[in-house]
XYZ file of C-alpha atoms in Angstrom:
623
model
C -8.931 73.774 -4.258
C -11.046 70.818 -4.897
C -9.037 67.840 -6.397
C -11.097 65.219 -8.406
C -9.540 61.802 -8.476
C -10.235 60.103 -11.614
C -9.903 56.522 -12.309
C -6.911 55.729 -14.598
C -7.267 54.335 -18.031
C -7.186 50.523 -18.039
C -3.826 50.688 -19.949
C -2.259 52.357 -17.016
C -3.979 50.432 -14.031
C -1.757 47.763 -12.508
C -3.199 44.548 -13.400
C -3.825 41.898 -10.633
C -1.292 38.936 -10.887
C -3.059 35.687 -11.773
C -3.574 33.187 -9.077
C -0.790 30.715 -8.492
C -1.419 27.670 -10.828
C -0.434 24.122 -9.660
C -0.488 21.124 -12.152
C -0.722 17.687 -10.502
C 0.061 14.719 -12.557
C -1.705 11.691 -11.529
C -5.206 10.808 -10.119
C -4.449 8.171 -7.553
C -4.243 8.666 -3.867
C -1.082 10.829 -3.942
C -2.662 13.107 -6.624
C -6.051 13.557 -5.076
C -4.357 14.199 -1.789
C -2.214 16.708 -3.057
C -4.878 18.510 -4.950
C -7.129 18.474 -1.954
C -4.617 20.004 0.396
C -3.475 22.725 -2.223
C -7.198 23.725 -3.197
C -8.073 24.332 0.236
C -6.532 27.668 -0.265
C -8.946 29.597 -2.679
C -5.870 31.713 -3.835
C -4.579 29.114 -6.019
C -5.861 27.224 -9.025
C -5.351 23.558 -9.298
C -5.396 21.158 -12.462
C -5.193 17.485 -11.900
C -4.071 15.514 -15.104
C -4.862 11.455 -14.860
C -3.789 9.597 -17.844
C -6.554 7.048 -17.666
C -9.743 7.851 -19.464
C -11.859 5.668 -17.542
C -11.811 6.398 -13.872
C -10.160 8.537 -11.049
C -8.129 6.715 -8.763
C -5.356 6.020 -10.970
C -3.824 2.267 -10.397
C -6.440 1.875 -7.331
C -9.426 3.024 -9.452
C -11.937 0.985 -11.393
C -14.530 0.962 -13.907
C -17.592 -1.030 -15.400
C -17.585 -3.196 -18.294
C -20.074 -2.788 -21.262
C -22.391 -5.185 -19.426
C -22.344 -2.962 -16.181
C -20.244 -5.135 -14.087
C -17.641 -3.403 -11.771
C -13.690 -3.987 -12.384
C -10.819 -2.864 -10.580
C -7.162 -2.876 -10.890
C -6.706 -5.085 -7.646
C -8.305 -5.168 -4.280
C -6.610 -2.737 -1.774
C -6.898 -2.941 2.056
C -6.977 -0.153 4.637
C -4.977 -1.337 7.412
C -5.557 -0.141 11.151
C -2.781 2.562 11.116
C -3.901 4.122 8.186
C -4.708 7.189 10.220
C -4.241 9.911 7.373
C -6.211 7.715 4.993
C -9.204 7.344 7.343
C -9.184 11.175 7.877
C -9.139 11.745 4.139
C -12.398 9.438 4.073
C -13.755 11.590 6.830
C -12.966 15.053 5.503
C -14.645 13.831 2.201
C -17.776 13.529 4.113
C -18.055 9.713 4.102
C -19.108 7.626 6.730
C -16.341 5.079 6.944
C -18.431 2.271 8.301
C -20.660 2.786 5.202
C -17.731 2.851 2.801
C -15.454 0.101 4.552
C -16.441 -3.404 5.922
C -15.241 -4.489 9.436
C -11.940 -5.192 10.318
C -11.394 -8.880 8.863
C -8.990 -11.675 9.795
C -6.907 -13.098 6.906
C -5.907 -16.706 6.144
C -2.269 -17.404 5.172
C -1.211 -20.163 2.819
C 2.142 -21.530 1.732
C 3.274 -23.934 -0.866
C 2.977 -26.614 1.619
C -0.901 -25.525 2.369
C -2.784 -23.668 5.074
C -0.545 -22.099 7.581
C -2.653 -20.084 9.845
C -5.491 -17.277 10.383
C -4.563 -14.014 11.680
C -7.061 -12.742 13.857
C -8.443 -9.377 14.448
C -6.686 -8.159 17.389
C -7.490 -4.490 18.485
C -11.227 -5.051 19.206
C -11.132 -2.230 21.524
C -9.151 1.097 21.451
C -8.692 1.131 25.197
C -7.073 -2.430 25.182
C -4.034 -3.009 27.234
C -0.891 -3.028 25.279
C 1.643 -4.281 27.865
C 2.096 -5.397 31.347
C 4.653 -2.618 32.276
C 3.750 -2.293 35.927
C 2.780 -4.693 38.875
C -0.704 -3.495 38.918
C -0.976 -4.601 35.271
C 0.313 -7.887 35.786
C -2.385 -8.208 39.063
C -5.007 -7.040 36.684
C -4.162 -9.708 34.131
C -4.227 -12.469 36.642
C -7.819 -11.313 38.213
C -9.411 -11.121 34.751
C -7.846 -14.445 33.790
C -9.439 -16.088 36.840
C -12.870 -14.765 36.175
C -15.378 -17.293 35.112
C -15.365 -17.648 31.406
C -12.309 -15.853 30.760
C -10.043 -16.847 28.224
C -6.403 -16.914 29.677
C -4.745 -17.247 26.510
C -6.604 -14.109 25.258
C -5.788 -12.198 28.436
C -2.312 -12.858 28.217
C -2.054 -11.925 24.503
C -3.762 -8.572 25.459
C -0.801 -7.603 27.347
C 2.125 -8.837 24.879
C 3.366 -6.460 22.241
C 3.040 -7.165 18.496
C 3.823 -9.414 17.032
C 4.003 -11.808 20.085
C 0.202 -11.199 20.464
C -0.500 -12.215 16.932
C 1.562 -15.254 17.093
C 0.088 -16.533 20.275
C -3.706 -16.013 19.128
C -3.208 -17.121 15.524
C -4.956 -20.267 14.655
C -2.208 -22.352 12.964
C -3.326 -25.118 10.696
C -2.945 -28.682 11.887
C -1.261 -29.486 8.333
C 1.239 -26.686 8.990
C 4.859 -27.932 9.493
C 5.682 -25.271 11.828
C 6.822 -26.442 15.081
C 7.149 -24.313 18.367
C 10.998 -24.213 17.793
C 10.278 -22.937 14.388
C 8.033 -20.115 15.650
C 10.405 -19.447 18.480
C 13.368 -18.702 15.937
C 11.962 -15.522 14.848
C 12.942 -14.023 18.082
C 16.391 -13.860 16.587
C 15.200 -10.823 14.576
C 14.616 -8.569 17.498
C 18.126 -7.177 17.360
C 17.565 -5.939 13.860
C 14.098 -4.885 14.569
C 15.289 -2.614 17.548
C 18.346 -1.393 15.606
C 16.328 -0.438 12.386
C 14.784 2.977 12.745
C 11.667 3.751 10.501
C 12.415 7.386 9.958
C 16.223 7.450 10.092
C 18.258 7.807 6.768
C 21.420 6.080 8.311
C 19.182 3.100 9.360
C 17.819 2.741 5.751
C 21.506 3.129 4.434
C 22.787 0.251 6.634
C 20.055 -2.351 5.675
C 19.282 -0.980 2.002
C 22.033 -3.144 0.537
C 21.228 -6.476 2.376
C 18.395 -8.721 0.973
C 15.695 -9.468 3.249
C 16.461 -13.433 2.869
C 19.754 -12.685 4.263
C 18.430 -10.686 7.091
C 15.836 -13.381 8.154
C 18.061 -16.314 7.623
C 21.744 -15.146 8.175
C 20.994 -12.669 10.963
C 17.793 -13.331 12.357
C 18.446 -17.111 12.364
C 14.685 -18.116 11.432
C 14.482 -21.688 10.412
C 13.366 -22.744 6.703
C 10.271 -23.931 7.845
C 9.291 -20.370 9.241
C 10.522 -18.565 6.423
C 8.658 -20.726 3.732
C 5.675 -20.637 5.834
C 5.395 -17.305 7.109
C 8.098 -14.958 5.828
C 7.955 -15.845 1.995
C 4.105 -15.605 1.618
C 3.970 -12.090 3.548
C 7.038 -10.874 1.534
C 5.297 -11.921 -1.804
C 2.160 -9.774 -1.145
C 3.441 -6.848 0.825
C 6.648 -5.667 -0.705
C 5.804 -7.852 -3.367
C 8.767 -10.019 -4.066
C 11.031 -12.914 -3.438
C 13.348 -12.211 -0.282
C 16.642 -12.245 -2.410
C 15.052 -9.307 -4.498
C 13.763 -7.147 -1.555
C 15.660 -5.096 0.853
C 16.151 -5.717 4.184
C 15.316 -2.183 4.965
C 12.047 -2.362 2.802
C 11.414 -5.671 4.726
C 11.937 -4.413 7.939
C 9.895 -1.239 7.307
C 6.975 -3.038 5.702
C 6.608 -5.762 8.359
C 6.755 -2.979 11.095
C 4.206 -0.710 9.533
C 1.629 -3.581 8.581
C 2.031 -6.073 11.575
C 4.464 -4.803 14.478
C 4.173 -1.000 15.250
C 1.139 -1.313 17.418
C -1.473 -3.844 18.552
C -3.723 -4.831 15.768
C -1.555 -3.327 13.257
C -2.297 -6.326 11.119
C -6.069 -5.786 11.251
C -7.227 -4.546 7.977
C -10.684 -3.555 6.429
C -11.857 -3.677 2.798
C -13.824 -1.432 0.813
C -17.600 -2.346 0.673
C -17.378 -1.979 -3.179
C -15.290 -0.405 -5.760
C -12.978 2.307 -4.646
C -13.813 4.575 -7.361
C -17.423 4.766 -6.816
C -17.076 4.591 -3.004
C -14.366 7.052 -2.292
C -12.931 8.927 -5.505
C -16.237 9.885 -7.340
C -17.459 11.664 -4.315
C -14.060 13.022 -3.594
C -13.868 14.407 -7.231
C -17.266 16.033 -6.915
C -15.912 17.758 -3.692
C -12.827 19.059 -5.374
C -14.910 20.292 -8.137
C -17.597 22.136 -5.989
C -14.564 24.361 -4.782
C -14.357 26.129 -7.965
C -10.572 26.184 -8.203
C -9.871 22.632 -9.171
C -9.991 21.047 -12.848
C -9.841 17.476 -13.198
C -9.083 15.744 -16.553
C -9.265 12.030 -17.284
C -7.653 10.878 -20.480
C -4.876 13.568 -20.228
C -1.406 11.790 -20.509
C 1.684 13.932 -19.888
C 4.161 13.780 -22.582
C 6.657 16.156 -21.452
C 7.540 19.303 -19.089
C 9.536 22.172 -19.833
C 10.534 25.802 -18.576
C 8.312 28.622 -20.042
C 9.059 29.231 -23.561
C 9.793 25.765 -24.554
C 8.195 22.272 -24.991
C 10.435 19.499 -24.362
C 13.202 21.753 -24.753
C 12.238 22.693 -28.120
C 10.944 25.869 -29.733
C 9.086 28.592 -27.880
C 5.349 28.445 -27.810
C 3.913 31.857 -28.739
C 1.705 33.189 -25.926
C 2.053 30.022 -23.623
C 4.811 31.318 -21.288
C 4.000 31.171 -17.839
C 4.103 34.171 -15.479
C 6.442 33.399 -12.618
C 4.813 33.940 -9.259
C 7.134 32.302 -6.977
C 8.570 29.156 -8.710
C 9.157 30.290 -12.124
C 7.026 29.468 -15.232
C 6.722 25.759 -16.194
C 4.825 24.246 -19.178
C 3.087 20.738 -19.307
C 2.379 19.232 -22.311
C -0.468 16.784 -22.462
C -0.592 14.309 -25.573
C -3.219 15.584 -28.093
C -3.224 19.144 -26.790
C -1.814 21.877 -28.926
C -1.019 24.335 -26.244
C 0.720 23.309 -23.300
C -0.572 24.195 -19.833
C 1.439 27.249 -18.106
C 1.872 26.645 -14.388
C 3.868 27.840 -11.372
C 4.648 24.238 -9.941
C 4.325 20.795 -10.747
C 3.468 17.910 -8.453
C 4.436 14.458 -9.967
C 2.009 11.970 -8.473
C 2.654 8.930 -10.490
C 4.616 5.630 -9.898
C 8.322 5.408 -9.999
C 8.574 3.837 -13.344
C 6.232 6.633 -14.775
C 8.348 9.313 -13.380
C 11.389 7.626 -15.032
C 9.716 7.624 -18.439
C 8.664 11.170 -18.071
C 12.241 12.232 -17.352
C 13.033 10.679 -20.654
C 10.911 12.710 -22.693
C 11.544 16.044 -20.569
C 14.975 17.490 -20.480
C 14.220 19.752 -17.832
C 13.294 16.820 -15.511
C 16.323 14.806 -16.750
C 18.706 17.652 -15.900
C 17.727 17.729 -12.185
C 20.220 16.287 -9.668
C 17.495 14.360 -7.855
C 16.342 12.430 -11.054
C 19.794 11.272 -12.255
C 19.230 7.497 -11.217
C 15.442 7.257 -11.866
C 16.389 4.993 -14.812
C 17.277 2.625 -12.206
C 14.071 2.394 -10.652
C 11.949 -0.734 -11.242
C 8.434 -1.833 -10.867
C 6.349 -4.877 -10.040
C 3.913 -6.184 -12.486
C 0.603 -7.196 -11.108
C -2.378 -8.870 -12.767
C -6.149 -8.572 -11.363
C -8.485 -11.088 -12.366
C -12.232 -10.959 -11.552
C -14.178 -14.027 -12.546
C -17.982 -14.113 -12.411
C -19.103 -17.682 -11.817
C -22.367 -19.626 -12.282
C -24.005 -19.666 -8.583
C -23.918 -22.733 -6.484
C -26.158 -23.251 -3.608
C -25.740 -20.393 -1.252
C -23.422 -21.521 1.826
C -24.184 -19.210 5.016
C -22.860 -18.821 8.336
C -19.583 -17.633 6.825
C -17.032 -15.635 9.117
C -15.205 -12.466 8.607
C -16.018 -9.823 5.944
C -19.235 -7.630 5.327
C -21.476 -10.538 4.576
C -21.730 -14.140 5.732
C -22.910 -15.924 2.788
C -21.760 -16.884 -0.883
C -22.693 -18.549 -3.862
C -19.106 -20.016 -4.662
C -19.147 -23.888 -4.659
C -19.524 -25.140 -1.193
C -15.961 -26.844 -1.069
C -14.652 -23.285 -1.986
C -16.914 -21.864 0.786
C -15.889 -23.998 3.123
C -12.016 -23.595 2.624
C -12.586 -19.861 2.963
C -14.822 -20.135 6.013
C -12.778 -18.207 8.400
C -12.157 -15.318 5.989
C -13.139 -13.897 2.669
C -9.243 -13.297 2.071
C -6.779 -15.861 1.369
C -3.051 -14.643 1.356
C -0.808 -16.952 -0.717
C 2.762 -17.301 -1.096
C 4.856 -18.423 -4.252
C 5.200 -22.061 -5.678
C 1.550 -22.813 -5.097
C 0.543 -26.072 -6.844
C 4.001 -26.572 -8.482
C 2.498 -23.800 -11.307
C 5.291 -22.631 -13.245
C 3.645 -19.198 -13.407
C 3.645 -19.095 -9.691
C 7.272 -19.653 -9.043
C 7.919 -16.362 -7.843
C 4.291 -14.726 -7.725
C 2.424 -14.488 -4.643
C -1.417 -13.796 -5.014
C -4.555 -13.047 -2.824
C -8.018 -14.851 -3.332
C -11.024 -12.768 -2.343
C -14.725 -13.860 -2.288
C -16.186 -10.539 -3.373
C -19.665 -11.713 -2.342
C -18.701 -11.313 1.320
C -16.821 -8.125 0.809
C -18.791 -5.949 -1.717
C -22.562 -4.947 -1.085
C -23.169 -4.877 -4.751
C -22.151 -8.561 -5.133
C -23.540 -9.766 -2.175
C -26.965 -8.854 -3.651
C -26.299 -10.359 -6.895
C -26.919 -13.757 -8.349
C -23.451 -14.710 -9.565
C -20.679 -15.848 -7.475
C -17.727 -13.425 -7.636
C -14.229 -14.560 -7.087
C -11.122 -11.976 -7.625
C -7.360 -13.475 -7.674
C -4.598 -10.588 -7.648
C -1.224 -11.754 -8.426
C 1.990 -10.083 -7.785
C 5.383 -10.088 -9.615
C 3.334 -11.680 -12.276
C 5.225 -11.163 -15.409
C 4.540 -14.512 -16.772
C 0.880 -14.206 -16.311
C 0.656 -10.766 -17.856
C 2.396 -11.909 -20.797
C -0.881 -14.188 -21.511
C -2.706 -12.092 -23.976
C -6.037 -14.347 -23.809
C -8.241 -13.147 -20.963
C -9.827 -16.531 -20.312
C -6.573 -18.266 -20.499
C -5.711 -15.950 -17.707
C -8.934 -16.824 -15.861
C -8.525 -20.389 -16.256
C -4.969 -19.897 -14.753
C -6.541 -17.894 -11.980
C -9.103 -20.660 -10.911
C -6.570 -23.067 -11.055
C -4.260 -21.299 -8.612
C -7.214 -20.600 -6.243
C -8.184 -24.272 -6.257
C -4.570 -25.331 -5.509
C -4.222 -22.627 -2.692
C -7.746 -23.546 -1.166
C -6.998 -27.294 -1.280
C -9.922 -28.135 -3.365
C -10.136 -30.392 -6.480
C -9.573 -28.379 -9.706
C -12.850 -29.531 -11.068
C -14.560 -27.456 -8.261
C -13.528 -24.230 -10.080
C -13.966 -25.487 -13.619
C -13.669 -22.950 -16.259
C -16.867 -23.924 -17.590
C -18.475 -22.133 -14.640
C -17.315 -18.818 -15.952
C -19.978 -16.328 -16.920
C -17.794 -13.266 -17.479
C -14.092 -12.316 -16.627
C -12.053 -9.028 -16.551
C -8.325 -8.996 -16.434
C -6.269 -5.959 -15.589
C -2.592 -5.963 -16.423
C -0.444 -3.267 -14.507
C 2.878 -3.871 -16.098
C 5.901 -2.746 -13.656
C 3.247 -0.397 -12.184
C 3.871 -1.089 -8.465
C 6.756 0.176 -6.694
C 9.642 -2.447 -6.342
C 11.630 -2.123 -3.026
C 14.748 -3.773 -4.473
C 18.200 -3.838 -2.880
C 19.496 -0.281 -3.172
C 15.930 1.150 -3.962
C 15.967 3.466 -0.831
C 19.097 5.154 -2.305
C 16.947 6.025 -5.394
C 13.900 7.396 -3.537
C 13.786 11.216 -4.088
C 12.783 13.642 -1.467
C 9.651 15.829 -2.095
C 11.305 18.544 -3.883
C 12.915 17.360 -7.042
C 13.916 20.868 -8.252
C 12.828 24.462 -8.880
C 8.973 24.186 -8.822
C 8.854 20.451 -9.350
C 7.757 18.081 -6.590
C 6.900 14.562 -6.152
C 4.743 12.445 -3.968
C 3.688 8.633 -3.807
C 4.754 5.436 -1.965
C 8.244 5.383 -3.386
C 8.957 9.028 -2.383
C 10.726 10.102 0.698
C 11.108 6.398 1.985
C 13.213 7.442 5.006
C 10.593 10.109 6.029
C 7.023 9.114 7.777
C 6.856 5.560 8.574
C 4.161 4.426 6.539
C 3.486 2.361 3.294
C 1.265 1.933 0.251
C -1.858 4.119 0.295
C -1.129 5.757 3.505
C 2.471 6.684 2.260
C 0.808 8.145 -0.898
C -1.612 10.209 1.136
C 1.241 11.465 3.636
C 3.414 12.438 0.884
C 0.434 14.126 -1.114
C -0.033 16.313 1.785
C 3.850 16.944 2.489
C 4.210 17.753 -1.166
C 1.553 20.290 -1.040
C 2.718 21.773 2.120
C 6.137 22.351 0.463
C 4.563 23.918 -2.747
C 2.516 26.196 -0.342
C 5.511 27.505 1.193
C 6.973 28.185 -1.901
C 4.236 29.935 -3.454
C 3.282 31.904 -0.359
C -0.092 30.123 0.123
C -1.227 30.373 3.624
C -4.378 28.108 3.610
C -3.140 24.872 2.310
C -4.428 22.015 4.505
C -1.443 19.736 4.506
C -1.485 18.311 8.341
C -0.119 14.975 8.789
C -0.838 12.566 11.543
C 2.539 11.094 12.984
C 3.272 7.485 12.701
C 2.428 5.209 15.938
C 5.008 5.628 18.536
C 6.881 2.780 19.729
C 5.404 0.387 21.933
C 6.979 0.406 25.481
C 8.594 -2.820 24.828
C 10.085 -1.720 21.663
C 11.124 1.472 23.077
C 13.298 -0.304 25.811
C 15.103 -2.536 23.129
C 15.508 0.513 21.066
C 17.513 2.075 24.017
C 19.481 -1.016 24.440
C 20.165 -1.172 20.673
C 21.508 2.462 20.436
C 23.697 1.671 23.696
C 25.231 -1.330 21.829
C 25.613 0.540 18.563
C 27.108 3.651 20.558
C 29.937 1.184 22.139
C 30.281 -0.852 18.716
C 33.443 -0.049 16.589
C 33.074 2.848 14.004
C 31.566 1.397 10.803
C 29.633 -1.453 12.206
C 26.867 -2.196 9.873
C 24.308 -4.621 11.455
C 23.785 -6.176 14.959
C 25.737 -9.654 15.158
C 23.763 -12.351 14.007
C 21.628 -14.582 16.236
C 23.671 -17.187 18.081
C 22.006 -20.044 16.196
C 21.905 -18.709 12.792
C 25.522 -20.079 11.782
C 24.396 -23.489 12.809
C 21.024 -23.307 10.909
C 22.767 -22.187 7.763
C 25.223 -25.082 8.092
C 22.607 -27.632 8.411
C 20.569 -26.145 5.473
C 23.633 -26.223 3.388
C 24.294 -30.226 4.200
C 20.532 -30.560 3.213
């Protein structure tokens, strides 16, 4: 008998389950990276929500004024060890040399004036990093004896960071640092070797100690070394004074940005606005995949389980179908219907995550978020000033371009680099008592400005609550010009406010992660709860040894991998490049440190202070 199989009525046919839907909240480096990694699997759908209506890139993004002039929420560098970030740029299909300028030296200024210019060190990838064998030492001597060789450079090539930087840095004749002051930094070696970047126990030991205590009481650095070198770097890297930055954060930050490898302090700068150079083509790439939706101006007001919004009444027809993590709802401010999804990735800053917890009982109930209310943020103010042009100064060093229309005295003060890093208390200005800042000559950094007919100066302030409270943008611009003139050692009249043609001020209140004492204990892991994940530079602090943009990219990939595992996605592209391995010298110091810690009494916190630390503290107290 012949049996004919007829198709079942549609009402009886098994419906195909919808693809897993992941909502990424936050459109900065962490959010875009998570969306990129997840959407590599065509079996899922990704919606990225960015609160700002003006630009992709979140806090790192920018936009244009009505007059067409570019504005950014601060200038962001790309350090040599940003390997995962450079891979993102490559994956987008961009040529890094067209997007980023060359590695650029940085000038350092303290309250006492110019300190030093940090050179670009790793000019060749194959550069030797240590004289670990007799043959290496003989090669050093051979090269140093060659005609025209610079023996100092040859010696520095074989020293570990940061000794190579200290040897080659061009210290200002006006700097009060003596050779003894610089040598006092050796006292930090014990703590540097003892603190392990990716070890939770190390973070716990150093998290409740202030950076100031670490450097002065344990490291034995002299007051001049602290004021001239340490304080300015603390104010622009972890962005705070030493008493309000944890020793763990300081050790980790300095290691990543300056100590972990030869040339770690070498930095490149974008050749224009990051939104236009990176995020716009990145957005086009994501949208072309067909399984990604990006929404600007979409501020999330609450997250709830399926069937409720902010823990309130059920929403008809909005319940999500659980496909692995369980149904979740994301309410966007102004939307009538919440988004149903299977997983959420919070790619926002720490204080934004805390505010979202306050409005979302689901988030507030998670054990991982119980102390989010203690998270703090640093206020930053970015000031971009367009100035009437002066006669063009040429032959300048560093950066993508060698000329500027800034006043000649300013150009001369910034001759070695278009970037000047400034510590607190510059010029005796009350607003700068705890604010560090950076001064940028954008004509030497951005292609668009290099071809323009106006001088462009940017001053970015960190820990700048007092400046952010000034409502008048032109008053902030005047303050920025006064601060820049004081830092560069030129008369205030050189940067007179009458030169201002246009100004843009961006106030980011408590928006940047604050790595205060105890902050590592508040840092969550990648998974906050069932179906809820987090990424950003404040997340998983004891994990991958990276900071800032690189940490955001790394945790974005790691969060995507965790979501993929939970939802059974097989094609998520979430590979992470490990942080740089210890240099041979540091590896030896770590072995010694581990042996000493193993022999120390149980419960020993930090290594003993440098022998001269108590003497210096006594002398400082008498002063």
